[in-house]
Amino acid sequence: YFVTVTDDNGCEKNFGPFVVQNVSGINESAFLNHFKVYPNPVVSALNVDVQLLQAQQGKIKISNSLGVQISSINFIGSFTQRINVDQLAGGLYFIEVEGQNFNVSRRFVVIK
């Protein structure tokens, strides 16, 4: 990526290139085969598909944009389910997979 900064006088300065890698801060592939959340944005039902590398206990947590936990679901090894989001207000939410040594999250948007 390249970034152009323009000040109040119209002067521009270009910066870059920037390479974005591993934005979660952890190597997800060390813990997860996959973590899929779709469709995004969502209207009524969110598909969640998680498969851990090992058959360990995990937890799915859904939180609103203020960090208030709305729900949590325990699972072992893998989790594939459609989650009804009809009761949620429109806005930004986070879904997190928590394992013994890791936490990985994704954002999703509910549209009303």
Coordinates of C-alpha atoms in Angstrom, one line a residue, residues 27-74:
N27 CA 0.1 -17.0 13.5
E28 CA -3.5 -18.3 13.1
S29 CA -2.4 -21.3 11.1
A30 CA -0.6 -22.6 14.2
F31 CA -4.0 -23.1 15.9
L32 CA -6.7 -23.1 13.2
N33 CA -7.3 -24.9 10.0
H34 CA -9.9 -22.3 9.2
F35 CA -12.2 -19.6 10.7
K36 CA -14.9 -18.4 8.3
V37 CA -17.7 -16.0 9.0
Y38 CA -20.2 -15.2 6.2
P39 CA -22.1 -13.4 4.7
N40 CA -20.7 -10.1 5.9
P41 CA -22.6 -7.9 6.1
V42 CA -25.4 -10.1 7.4
V43 CA -29.2 -9.6 7.7
S44 CA -30.6 -12.6 9.5
A45 CA -28.3 -15.6 9.8
L46 CA -24.5 -15.7 10.1
N47 CA -22.6 -18.8 9.0
V48 CA -19.7 -19.7 11.3
D49 CA -17.2 -22.4 10.4
V50 CA -14.2 -23.1 12.6
Q51 CA -11.8 -26.0 12.6
L52 CA -9.0 -26.2 15.2
L53 CA -5.8 -28.1 14.4
Q54 CA -6.3 -30.2 17.5
A55 CA -9.4 -31.6 19.1
Q56 CA -9.2 -29.2 22.0
Q57 CA -12.0 -27.3 23.8
G58 CA -12.8 -23.9 22.2
K59 CA -15.3 -21.2 22.8
I60 CA -17.1 -18.9 20.3
K61 CA -17.9 -15.4 21.8
I62 CA -20.0 -12.7 20.1
S63 CA -19.6 -9.2 21.4
N64 CA -20.9 -5.8 20.4
S65 CA -18.7 -2.8 19.4
L66 CA -18.5 -1.8 23.0
G67 CA -17.0 -5.1 24.0
V68 CA -20.2 -6.4 25.8
Q69 CA -20.4 -10.1 25.4
I70 CA -23.8 -11.1 23.8
S71 CA -23.4 -14.9 23.7
S72 CA -20.9 -17.7 23.9
I73 CA -20.9 -21.3 22.7
N74 CA -18.5 -24.1 23.8

